[in-house]
Amino acid sequence: MAYKDEKLVEEKVFKDPVHRYIHVHDKVIWDVIGTREFQRLRRIKQLGTTYLVFHGAEHSRFQHSLGVYEIVRRIIDDGFSGRPEWNDDERLVTLCAALLHDLGHGPFSHAFEKVFNLDHEHFTQRILLGDTEVNAVLRRVGSDFPQKVADVIGKTYPDKLVVSLISSQIDADRMDYLQRDAYYTGVSYGHFDMERILRVMRPTEEQAVIKYSGMHAVEDYIMSRYQMYWQVYFHPVSRSAEVILIKILHRAKYLHENGYVFSHEPVHFRSFFDRTFELEDYIALDESILLTYFQVWMKEEDTIVADLCYRFINRKLFQCAEFDPATEYRKIGELEQLFREAGLDPEYYLLADSSSDLPYDFYRPGEENERIPIYLQMPTGELSELSRSSDIVDAISGKRRTDHKIYFPEDVLLEGKEQNPLYERILHMLKN
Amino acid sequence: MAYKDEKLVEEKVFKDPVHRYIHVHDKVIWDVIGTREFQRLRRIKQLGTTYLVFHGAEHSRFQHSLGVYEIVRRIIDDGFSGRPEWNDDERLVTLCAALLHDLGHGPFSHAFEKVFNLDHEHFTQRILLGDTEVNAVLRRVGSDFPQKVADVIGKTYPDKLVVSLISSQIDADRMDYLQRDAYYTGVSYGHFDMERILRVMRPTEEQAVIKYSGMHAVEDYIMSRYQMYWQVYFHPVSRSAEVILIKILHRAKYLHENGYVFSHEPVHFRSFFDRTFELEDYIALDESILLTYFQVWMKEEDTIVADLCYRFINRKLFQCAEFDPATEYRKIGELEQLFREAGLDPEYYLLADSSSDLPYDFYRPGEENERIPIYLQMPTGELSELSRSSDIVDAISGKRRTDHKIYFPEDVLLEGKEQNPLYERILHMLKN
Amino acid sequence: MAYKDEKLVEEKVFKDPVHRYIHVHDKVIWDVIGTREFQRLRRIKQLGTTYLVFHGAEHSRFQHSLGVYEIVRRIIDDGFSGRPEWNDDERLVTLCAALLHDLGHGPFSHAFEKVFNLDHEHFTQRILLGDTEVNAVLRRVGSDFPQKVADVIGKTYPDKLVVSLISSQIDADRMDYLQRDAYYTGVSYGHFDMERILRVMRPTEEQAVIKYSGMHAVEDYIMSRYQMYWQVYFHPVSRSAEVILIKILHRAKYLHENGYVFSHEPVHFRSFFDRTFELEDYIALDESILLTYFQVWMKEEDTIVADLCYRFINRKLFQCAEFDPATEYRKIGELEQLFREAGLDPEYYLLADSSSDLPYDFYRPGEENERIPIYLQMPTGELSELSRSSDIVDAISGKRRTDHKIYFPEDVLLEGKEQNPLYERILHMLKN
Amino acid sequence: MAYKDEKLVEEKVFKDPVHRYIHVHDKVIWDVIGTREFQRLRRIKQLGTTYLVFHGAEHSRFQHSLGVYEIVRRIIDDGFSGRPEWNDDERLVTLCAALLHDLGHGPFSHAFEKVFNLDHEHFTQRILLGDTEVNAVLRRVGSDFPQKVADVIGKTYPDKLVVSLISSQIDADRMDYLQRDAYYTGVSYGHFDMERILRVMRPTEEQAVIKYSGMHAVEDYIMSRYQMYWQVYFHPVSRSAEVILIKILHRAKYLHENGYVFSHEPVHFRSFFDRTFELEDYIALDESILLTYFQVWMKEEDTIVADLCYRFINRKLFQCAEFDPATEYRKIGELEQLFREAGLDPEYYLLADSSSDLPYDFYRPGEENERIPIYLQMPTGELSELSRSSDIVDAISGKRRTDHKIYFPEDVLLEGKEQNPLYERILHMLKN
């Protein structure tokens, strides 16, 4: 039997708190899960620094990846299979893409990518196509199979329906992470009737669409997403940890570039500082390694890197204040000046950060990052863009909401304000 | 106001998936949570290697500690407070002991303790009493307060009722971990009606007891515990990972003692290998550090440590077979001989492991490790040991169940059996 | 001790699936629950005919009433008590009003009220003030106490804060029914974080308000309400049963007024047909009595009442079609004509029904039925109407959505269309 | 296409709180659900009088029947189908038997059957085979099909595997009612991992068995059953209501037999009093009718029937005391004498009641009511009776637990004891 068709003698199940069980019957899927590149996702948290505010959010990208796979498997096996619009030859590539869509995520992904100017999707491609265990498994299916999986994830795969299951405004990725992140944080948002959505999802040539009768379940999903963004993903405490993390990496890079001699040499980072890293250097990274460095760097002589590491490891985070960049850019300038005068480097101790989300977007062809809208399949069979039928979705559709904050070490200012009148003045400015 | 009585201006709440919210109103509690020794518990998993079989079980001892605190807080504030048998002066020491009872746990606690012959309860005491942030906070309450907290955890505190809330056969520790571990693994065991148990718990001089009307809820709790032990805590896959972990540490110690030069020097371990470690060395350890070493050791020249680390990190674990030590000790001897002949060091590749649990025990005075039984408070007011009233508990009371397994690298044997007839013979012996 | 202050020796708890436990400590509350007028609510379903589409929705107004009481009790005892804006003298009257707010509901309330032109709020008042068991209990608190409870329910009570807990756009009534109806129907809508809302609810002189930090929980509650209305409360199958129910009662009244001799005399209804009923006649009614009559009326000679009763009892309901009254009023006229020609009385077999909901309304003073908006308490202390801060609520605020349907016996038309070309024509008109 | 093979154009789903969705694809099943005999189950509560103590337990046998059907459907379609031990020709008869197994239940089944010496299983058979709507549907499948369905329910069907799915110690009936009754009462017992049990259930010639690896899930199920019996099904308050109910029916029968003229004639009961009832008389009964009679009988001249009805309708139930029939039979005699002297008819006001349960039974061939044990399928393939492998099940296996109570109107005795010293004496005897 061809490898691609091999089944496990007995179906394997993973107990999963969100989907109850994750079912694996295909030998290929089982083998992919066993690769070191996939197992590495166990050492990368799904929500980065969020566990510092929602202590339950310690779950990894490993389980999210399994979850996305399971949702796609159900869509295909329980819903699409047998319908004329669905081509079952696409099943395996779709399942692999679902499982592997986050393969290239690095440790504390957003921060790491930002500092080193990297892109996790790029690394997903490289791991799929490079000399890796996962590539070896996929190649056994066919020599062009790794590329096909990469194309689905990269959204260049010709079968748009397949792509839409992994990357669209109502894809398996989002459906898993909303529920999973809600489960682990313990918030009451993030719940929607996924079983109903799966029941009303229909294949079309261009993308998966939703039967009209399921509109309310989709509304609920959109609202869940909206709530999760503002209640969890953009929580100011988690952003505070993230700005500190970014500044640790910045500082270490700066020190390295300026010839600083670390007592604990940043072996794992050197190639990133110098931009000479190989794929293997990237795969070798995970969050345990970053946390190990941060702990040893707490004892570095450089007080900035030592302080920031102490803050991150021991959760002595920065406080934040609201600010409006449109009207308060001058104030920032003044504050930077005051920080400098007070002996606090604003580069590391006065940090602006913005979060922004578009809960749902209709189609704006030609625009950058155009997002495929969700279509309802009307009783007549024709497709209608969601926001035309739903008042609620229409109301929030295309409306970007942005939140600007400025982070700073309130603890230092409060402790020192008796001695240092500048601290008092800074505090006053930040609070008003 | 005395520090011990200080309240936060606004009560703080932590969102918790198990207890919904964890409430902190006391300044002392808030300050303890903020110490680096307590924050360190975020980097130690509650269930060690269990996440390698139940992928959801990535939760830390940090959240379990908060959970135990919250349960004790509810017992005291919602149940005991105001009753004559309860002395509210004991409230703060009890809450602190609840929060800090696991403070001394090291990374992958059981394995680490076993190899280095340590005891986490001993370290809990040392951290509480040593030169630490947590000691500094507790000392602000009173110079003898750290010792009092240590005594409650050490079960030598004079108020037995207080001790029983943290350490007994129905304590807050167990009530939290059963529910929390069930939640994160996703298993359906581990649920019982804690709210009812809290409602029927009553203080007595010697210990907390349960009103007779709550007997069925306690039965359910005992059964949950029984199921969790055999379904989750003693799962063979997690034990497989644990025996590998133990052997990694053994091997590294052995190498160090025999003058092996590591390409990545085991800085964090040296003082443990030499038994010269200080408290600070212990606190500096966590699971991120172990995982970092294991990853770099995958490239050591010593093939045994490198192989074991590769196995642990990438979840290429050992398989297991049942064996009965009473009748099969000879077989083990033979197998060890065969392993040696086949070029596999049985010290690292043929590993026996036993799990054993006593789901509930009545009182057997004078016996080692005597365990305080659960008492029901009958309608007449007198106390009656649980197994006298409950058929079910009586049935399993005092019955130790033990499970013996032997672990080995089946993958190596299967791959090599064509070339090596000894492998075939070993496999045959292990499977029968 | 005054009766109003009497506590039960031991607090009573009711096991409740929605709130886990309902706690009763006050003797007055316990006594009210024991009255026959309150127990009667067990025989009136919370959701009328909805159980014919959501089979789980068989729950009664009895449990909803306990739920509303419990929510108010928590708001007061856990949140308001001790705050200067709250007067604890109002506690008992508020609890009683919460418990008794639905006391006057009749069997299949909406249908019954519509046919006999009654108003359940009016009957709540009469039961509270009349010669009833519940009045006797309340009078023991004070001679004016029944009137006070009635005033809170009637929204004429001087303390607006008290009224707002029972009747406002975010009151305990709505919070209970959304969650309870979701639980019993099994739909995934209807969930919101009530515990959080209770934590952020604050008393003010005019009404209960919500701390700004709880805005997202309130948004979620508003969305739950919106979804429950359209997914559950206005479900066309349940409305189909309701229109049939209305027509049964209409027909029975018509027959009575026209001297028809029932084989099973409508003893319980006579005084309603003649509008000579006393309070006791009303209290004597419940849904078991209506269902009993409908079953015996299935054997009446009058084919219309017999058929409609058979349909209701055995769930052979009418089908529906959409129609737009603005543009299709002529079509209705034509259809009525065709029905008559086809021998089907349109008065009983062609029934228009509209549902309409305003998910949230801001304040429009002077308008009929003005609804008090929800206010957020901003960090500065000032109050701000919800839709000013919430994009989502703003989007749906004040927007009435209406759905028009026409109900008819499709089964008759389909079965008879071969014989009767008029049926065919009717079907054609209804389907287009 | 043969009627038995007809599928609905689009699968119908019922939203179900316990199983999320109930799926109906077979036309036969859909038609059976639509019959008046099946719809009648909506008017019969699953748990009889239990709603008087657990107010949530207002759910009907209708939804339980759908639930049993759904579980059997999943066992067959997701588990058995395609395995050689399963014959798919038995699918439809098994599904129908699952759906219809409770069809013959009368109103407040146990009480009604006891008084009139009836047996609901007998009526299930008669409804299936008589001149009914459900018989007409089943006959369309085949002229012997109603009899086959009846045989499965009557346990005389030749295919023992089919019978075991509906009636065994781990059948779909029990799996549904434990979960459903737990859900509606809100108790935390009654939960077990049904999904796992379904996954490990295997067909054999004689019965469905459980793979060894699922033993712990079965243990949990047995324990759930044990807890539900003692916490819910045998709750003394619900038994108090039941003894009153029995006595109402007894009294009405007695009055009828003694020529009493009811002001509200017991039309629906006459044929039962006289034992001349036809099948149609039985089908015409439901709980709404009983509740209607009880309400009108509250005004009967006979004070006993009036009082008992008032008590039942308004939940003024009897209190209970423990008693041991083995040692206290004399005391009962004395009490009866005292009741008579005090003017209380002991026949109606001093009522003994016993509950008894056997949580699990191994096989005792030849004994009356022999119960088929649960078998585990060991890794070797052989079958092993559950209690041999499970310590816990072994502990409770075959152990009958019985609870004796005596019920009496404590309210009357307490109110009258000042006037009547006999009352005082009775109370004293009952309390000791």
mmCIF file of C-alpha atoms in Angstrom, chain D residues 65-211:
data_model
loop_
_atom_site.group_PDB
_atom_site.id
_atom_site.type_symbol
_atom_site.label_atom_id
_atom_site.label_comp_id
_atom_site.label_asym_id
_atom_site.label_seq_id
_atom_site.Cartn_x
_atom_site.Cartn_y
_atom_site.Cartn_z
ATOM 1 C CA SER D 65 -36.155 8.146 24.870
ATOM 2 C CA LEU D 66 -34.493 10.271 22.207
ATOM 3 C CA GLY D 67 -31.281 10.078 24.212
ATOM 4 C CA VAL D 68 -31.292 6.292 24.399
ATOM 5 C CA TYR D 69 -31.921 6.162 20.672
ATOM 6 C CA GLU D 70 -28.973 8.481 20.023
ATOM 7 C CA ILE D 71 -26.577 6.433 22.153
ATOM 8 C CA VAL D 72 -27.567 3.208 20.391
ATOM 9 C CA ARG D 73 -27.251 4.956 17.040
ATOM 10 C CA ARG D 74 -23.704 5.992 17.880
ATOM 11 C CA ILE D 75 -22.779 2.537 19.150
ATOM 12 C CA ILE D 76 -23.973 1.011 15.909
ATOM 13 C CA ASP D 77 -22.978 3.615 13.335
ATOM 14 C CA ASP D 78 -19.675 4.744 14.850
ATOM 15 C CA GLY D 79 -18.587 1.522 16.554
ATOM 16 C CA PHE D 80 -20.187 -1.729 15.485
ATOM 17 C CA SER D 81 -20.914 -1.097 11.825
ATOM 18 C CA GLY D 82 -18.481 -3.012 9.673
ATOM 19 C CA ARG D 83 -17.327 -5.413 12.389
ATOM 20 C CA PRO D 84 -17.993 -9.077 11.621
ATOM 21 C CA GLU D 85 -19.814 -9.716 14.917
ATOM 22 C CA TRP D 86 -22.433 -7.113 14.068
ATOM 23 C CA ASN D 87 -25.249 -7.716 11.615
ATOM 24 C CA ASP D 88 -26.363 -4.415 10.123
ATOM 25 C CA ASP D 89 -29.787 -5.877 9.326
ATOM 26 C CA GLU D 90 -30.484 -5.505 13.046
ATOM 27 C CA ARG D 91 -29.833 -1.787 12.982
ATOM 28 C CA LEU D 92 -33.390 -0.538 12.495
ATOM 29 C CA VAL D 93 -35.037 -2.871 14.978
ATOM 30 C CA THR D 94 -32.414 -1.928 17.559
ATOM 31 C CA LEU D 95 -32.930 1.800 17.001
ATOM 32 C CA CYS D 96 -36.706 1.433 17.239
ATOM 33 C CA ALA D 97 -36.451 -0.608 20.417
ATOM 34 C CA ALA D 98 -34.127 2.017 21.911
ATOM 35 C CA LEU D 99 -36.536 4.809 21.049
ATOM 36 C CA LEU D 100 -39.621 2.955 22.236
ATOM 37 C CA HIS D 101 -38.406 1.051 25.291
ATOM 38 C CA ASP D 102 -40.310 3.336 27.703
ATOM 39 C CA LEU D 103 -43.413 3.770 25.570
ATOM 40 C CA GLY D 104 -45.725 2.059 28.060
ATOM 41 C CA HIS D 105 -44.849 4.174 31.062
ATOM 42 C CA GLY D 106 -47.872 5.669 32.733
ATOM 43 C CA PRO D 107 -48.143 8.893 34.717
ATOM 44 C CA PHE D 108 -46.031 8.764 37.891
ATOM 45 C CA SER D 109 -45.297 5.273 36.745
ATOM 46 C CA HIS D 110 -44.247 3.460 39.887
ATOM 47 C CA ALA D 111 -47.116 4.721 42.034
ATOM 48 C CA PHE D 112 -49.734 4.169 39.366
ATOM 49 C CA GLU D 113 -48.549 0.667 38.581
ATOM 50 C CA LYS D 114 -48.411 -0.247 42.236
ATOM 51 C CA VAL D 115 -51.970 0.836 43.015
ATOM 52 C CA PHE D 116 -53.558 -0.676 39.925
ATOM 53 C CA ASN D 117 -51.271 -3.656 39.768
ATOM 54 C CA LEU D 118 -50.039 -2.858 36.280
ATOM 55 C CA ASP D 119 -46.752 -3.262 34.511
ATOM 56 C CA HIS D 120 -45.435 -0.646 32.112
ATOM 57 C CA GLU D 121 -43.491 -3.200 30.097
ATOM 58 C CA HIS D 122 -46.723 -4.995 29.395
ATOM 59 C CA PHE D 123 -48.204 -1.746 28.079
ATOM 60 C CA THR D 124 -45.171 -1.035 25.928
ATOM 61 C CA GLN D 125 -45.901 -4.347 24.235
ATOM 62 C CA ARG D 126 -49.594 -3.603 23.866
ATOM 63 C CA ILE D 127 -49.002 -0.166 22.365
ATOM 64 C CA LEU D 128 -46.487 -1.595 19.915
ATOM 65 C CA LEU D 129 -48.826 -4.382 18.847
ATOM 66 C CA GLY D 130 -52.241 -2.732 19.213
ATOM 67 C CA ASP D 131 -54.202 -0.410 16.967
ATOM 68 C CA THR D 132 -51.969 2.616 17.391
ATOM 69 C CA GLU D 133 -50.150 5.182 15.283
ATOM 70 C CA VAL D 134 -46.812 3.725 16.285
ATOM 71 C CA ASN D 135 -47.894 0.243 15.238
ATOM 72 C CA ALA D 136 -48.991 1.604 11.873
ATOM 73 C CA VAL D 137 -45.560 3.118 11.255
ATOM 74 C CA LEU D 138 -43.697 -0.025 12.308
ATOM 75 C CA ARG D 139 -45.962 -2.252 10.223
ATOM 76 C CA ARG D 140 -44.905 -0.344 7.128
ATOM 77 C CA VAL D 141 -41.430 -1.775 7.664
ATOM 78 C CA GLY D 142 -42.786 -5.320 7.754
ATOM 79 C CA SER D 143 -45.756 -7.132 9.196
ATOM 80 C CA ASP D 144 -43.601 -8.830 11.818
ATOM 81 C CA PHE D 145 -41.602 -5.709 12.629
ATOM 82 C CA PRO D 146 -43.744 -4.491 15.554
ATOM 83 C CA GLN D 147 -43.376 -7.913 17.160
ATOM 84 C CA LYS D 148 -39.608 -7.850 16.638
ATOM 85 C CA VAL D 149 -39.331 -4.466 18.325
ATOM 86 C CA ALA D 150 -41.489 -5.772 21.155
ATOM 87 C CA ASP D 151 -39.284 -8.840 21.492
ATOM 88 C CA VAL D 152 -36.127 -6.764 21.808
ATOM 89 C CA ILE D 153 -37.740 -4.714 24.553
ATOM 90 C CA GLY D 154 -39.139 -7.877 26.157
ATOM 91 C CA LYS D 155 -35.652 -9.465 26.085
ATOM 92 C CA THR D 156 -36.910 -12.495 24.130
ATOM 93 C CA TYR D 157 -35.344 -11.489 20.830
ATOM 94 C CA PRO D 158 -32.983 -14.168 19.540
ATOM 95 C CA ASP D 159 -30.078 -11.782 18.875
ATOM 96 C CA LYS D 160 -28.733 -11.363 22.418
ATOM 97 C CA LEU D 161 -26.290 -8.671 21.330
ATOM 98 C CA VAL D 162 -29.184 -6.473 20.245
ATOM 99 C CA VAL D 163 -30.994 -7.035 23.525
ATOM 100 C CA SER D 164 -27.886 -6.194 25.518
ATOM 101 C CA LEU D 165 -27.708 -2.699 24.013
ATOM 102 C CA ILE D 166 -31.115 -1.866 25.505
ATOM 103 C CA SER D 167 -31.200 -4.013 28.640
ATOM 104 C CA SER D 168 -28.060 -4.985 30.461
ATOM 105 C CA GLN D 169 -25.969 -3.686 33.293
ATOM 106 C CA ILE D 170 -24.286 -1.231 30.917
ATOM 107 C CA ASP D 171 -26.951 -0.395 28.382
ATOM 108 C CA ALA D 172 -27.895 2.767 26.549
ATOM 109 C CA ASP D 173 -30.897 3.247 28.829
ATOM 110 C CA ARG D 174 -28.754 3.552 31.929
ATOM 111 C CA MET D 175 -26.071 5.572 30.196
ATOM 112 C CA ASP D 176 -28.642 8.123 29.123
ATOM 113 C CA TYR D 177 -30.615 8.392 32.329
ATOM 114 C CA LEU D 178 -27.597 8.729 34.602
ATOM 115 C CA GLN D 179 -26.245 11.622 32.598
ATOM 116 C CA ARG D 180 -29.603 13.204 31.894
ATOM 117 C CA ASP D 181 -30.863 13.003 35.448
ATOM 118 C CA ALA D 182 -27.556 14.406 36.672
ATOM 119 C CA TYR D 183 -27.829 17.261 34.201
ATOM 120 C CA TYR D 184 -31.348 18.231 35.153
ATOM 121 C CA THR D 185 -31.019 17.792 38.892
ATOM 122 C CA GLY D 186 -27.703 19.623 38.773
ATOM 123 C CA VAL D 187 -25.897 17.128 40.996
ATOM 124 C CA SER D 188 -22.251 16.495 40.319
ATOM 125 C CA TYR D 189 -22.661 12.723 40.331
ATOM 126 C CA GLY D 190 -23.811 10.906 37.242
ATOM 127 C CA HIS D 191 -20.909 11.961 35.082
ATOM 128 C CA PHE D 192 -18.705 9.365 33.460
ATOM 129 C CA ASP D 193 -16.801 9.247 30.211
ATOM 130 C CA MET D 194 -19.475 7.836 27.918
ATOM 131 C CA GLU D 195 -17.505 8.742 24.830
ATOM 132 C CA ARG D 196 -14.711 6.502 26.034
ATOM 133 C CA ILE D 197 -17.115 3.676 26.863
ATOM 134 C CA LEU D 198 -18.580 3.907 23.384
ATOM 135 C CA ARG D 199 -15.098 3.756 21.897
ATOM 136 C CA VAL D 200 -14.177 0.581 23.800
ATOM 137 C CA MET D 201 -17.489 -1.233 23.390
ATOM 138 C CA ARG D 202 -17.245 -4.275 21.154
ATOM 139 C CA PRO D 203 -19.899 -6.557 19.732
ATOM 140 C CA THR D 204 -19.816 -10.260 20.547
ATOM 141 C CA GLU D 205 -22.367 -12.925 19.790
ATOM 142 C CA GLU D 206 -23.875 -12.854 23.265
ATOM 143 C CA GLN D 207 -23.640 -9.205 24.194
ATOM 144 C CA ALA D 208 -21.734 -5.960 23.936
ATOM 145 C CA VAL D 209 -18.498 -6.151 25.921
ATOM 146 C CA ILE D 210 -15.863 -3.632 26.958
ATOM 147 C CA LYS D 211 -12.223 -3.666 25.940
#
